[in-house]
CSV table of C-alpha atoms in Angstrom, one decimal:
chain,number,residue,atom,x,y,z
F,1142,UNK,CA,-16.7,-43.8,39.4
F,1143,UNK,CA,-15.8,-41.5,36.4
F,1144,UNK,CA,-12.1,-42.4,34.9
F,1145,UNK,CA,-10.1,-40.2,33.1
F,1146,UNK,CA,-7.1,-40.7,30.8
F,1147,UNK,CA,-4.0,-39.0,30.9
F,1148,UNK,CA,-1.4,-38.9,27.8
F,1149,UNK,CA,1.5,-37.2,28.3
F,1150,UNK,CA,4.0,-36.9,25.1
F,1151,UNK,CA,7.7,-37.1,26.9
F,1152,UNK,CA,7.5,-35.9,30.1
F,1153,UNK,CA,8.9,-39.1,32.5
F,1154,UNK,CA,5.6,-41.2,34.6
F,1155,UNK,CA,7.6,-40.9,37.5
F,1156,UNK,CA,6.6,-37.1,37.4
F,1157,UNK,CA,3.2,-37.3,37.1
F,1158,UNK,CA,1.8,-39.5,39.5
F,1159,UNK,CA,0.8,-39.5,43.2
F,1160,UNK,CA,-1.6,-36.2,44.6
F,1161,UNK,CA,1.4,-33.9,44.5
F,1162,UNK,CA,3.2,-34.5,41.0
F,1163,UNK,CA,6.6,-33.2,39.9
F,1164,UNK,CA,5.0,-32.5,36.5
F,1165,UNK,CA,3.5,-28.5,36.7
F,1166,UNK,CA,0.5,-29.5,34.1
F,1167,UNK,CA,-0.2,-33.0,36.0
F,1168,UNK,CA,-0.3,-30.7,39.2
F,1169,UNK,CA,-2.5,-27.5,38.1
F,1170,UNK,CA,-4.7,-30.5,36.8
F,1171,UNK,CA,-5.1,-32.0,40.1
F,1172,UNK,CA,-5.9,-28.7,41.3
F,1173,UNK,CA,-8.5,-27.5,39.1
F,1174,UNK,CA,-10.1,-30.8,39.6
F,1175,UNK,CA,-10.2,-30.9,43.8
F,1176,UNK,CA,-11.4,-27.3,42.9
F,1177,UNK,CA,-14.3,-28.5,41.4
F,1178,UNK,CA,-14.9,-31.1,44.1
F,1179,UNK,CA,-13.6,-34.3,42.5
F,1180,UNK,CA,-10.6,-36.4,44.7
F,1181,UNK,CA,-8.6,-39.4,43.0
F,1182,UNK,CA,-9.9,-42.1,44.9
F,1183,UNK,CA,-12.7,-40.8,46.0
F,1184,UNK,CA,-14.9,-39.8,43.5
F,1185,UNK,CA,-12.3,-40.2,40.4
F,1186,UNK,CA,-10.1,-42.3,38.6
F,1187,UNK,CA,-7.1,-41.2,36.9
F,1188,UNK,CA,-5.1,-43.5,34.5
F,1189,UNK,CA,-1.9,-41.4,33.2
F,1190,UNK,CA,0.3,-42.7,31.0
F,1191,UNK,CA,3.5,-41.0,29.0
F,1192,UNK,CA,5.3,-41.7,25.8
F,1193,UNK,CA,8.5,-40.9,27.5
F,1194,UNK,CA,9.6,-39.0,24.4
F,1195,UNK,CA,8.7,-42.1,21.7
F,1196,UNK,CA,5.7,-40.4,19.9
F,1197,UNK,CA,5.3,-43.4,17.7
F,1198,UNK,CA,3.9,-44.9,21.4
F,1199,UNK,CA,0.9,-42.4,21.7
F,1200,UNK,CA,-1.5,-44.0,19.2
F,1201,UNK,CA,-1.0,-47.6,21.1
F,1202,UNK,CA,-1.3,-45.7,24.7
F,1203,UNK,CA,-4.8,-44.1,23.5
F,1204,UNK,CA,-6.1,-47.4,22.5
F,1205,UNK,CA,-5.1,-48.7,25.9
F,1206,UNK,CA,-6.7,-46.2,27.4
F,1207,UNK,CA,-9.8,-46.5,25.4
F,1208,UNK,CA,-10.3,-50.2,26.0
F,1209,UNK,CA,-9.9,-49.9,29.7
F,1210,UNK,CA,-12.2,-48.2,29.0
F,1211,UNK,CA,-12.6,-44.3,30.4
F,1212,UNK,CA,-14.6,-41.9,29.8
F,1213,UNK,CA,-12.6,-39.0,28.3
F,1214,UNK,CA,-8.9,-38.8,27.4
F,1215,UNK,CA,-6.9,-35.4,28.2
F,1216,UNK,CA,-3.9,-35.2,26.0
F,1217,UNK,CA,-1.8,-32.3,25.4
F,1218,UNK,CA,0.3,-31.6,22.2
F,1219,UNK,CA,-0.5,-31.7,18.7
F,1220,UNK,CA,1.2,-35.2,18.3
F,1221,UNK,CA,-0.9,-36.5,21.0
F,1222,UNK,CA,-4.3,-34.9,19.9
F,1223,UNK,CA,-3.2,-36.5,16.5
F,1224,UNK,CA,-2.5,-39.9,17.7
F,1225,UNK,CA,-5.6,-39.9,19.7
F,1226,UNK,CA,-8.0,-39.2,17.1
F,1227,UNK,CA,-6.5,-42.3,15.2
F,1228,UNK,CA,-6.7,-44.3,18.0
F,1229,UNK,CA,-10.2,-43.8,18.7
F,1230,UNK,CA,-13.4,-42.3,17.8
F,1231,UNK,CA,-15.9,-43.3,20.7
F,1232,UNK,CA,-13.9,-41.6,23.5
F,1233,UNK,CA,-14.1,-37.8,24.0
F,1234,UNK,CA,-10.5,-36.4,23.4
């Protein structure tokens, strides 16, 4: 089963996870992706993490990600997309 990585810069983990997220971005990404016929559980993993506002976290939460391992990382943010391409260079960002 695919798995993708989630890194979110400061908004809370309690608002992006479950089906139905607090967290607009987390939401509209579910949606695109049940649009496209893929379900958590079902056909997908999703592994989301957040910095909750502590950038210097995002490098260590990509490297977590990548040894997990998954298959792509979505970040958003140019701290993020920074810290990611630090962290690793065999995962698509």
């Amino acid at each position: 089963m695919p798995r993708i990585g989630i890194v979110f810069s400061a908004s809370p983990l309690s608002t992006v996870m479950g089906d139905k997220p607090s967290e607009p971005a987390m939401r509209e990404f579910l949606i695109g992706l049940r649009e496209q016929g893929y379900a958590e559980g079902r056909n997908i993993a999703i592994e989301r993490r957040s910095a909750e506002g502590n950038l210097e976290r995002l490098e260590a939460i990509v490297r977590e990600l990548a040894a997990l391992p998954v298959d792509v990382i979505v970040v958003s943010g140019n701290a993020a997309t920074l810290a990611a391409k630090k962290a690793t260079s065999t995962v698509p960002i």
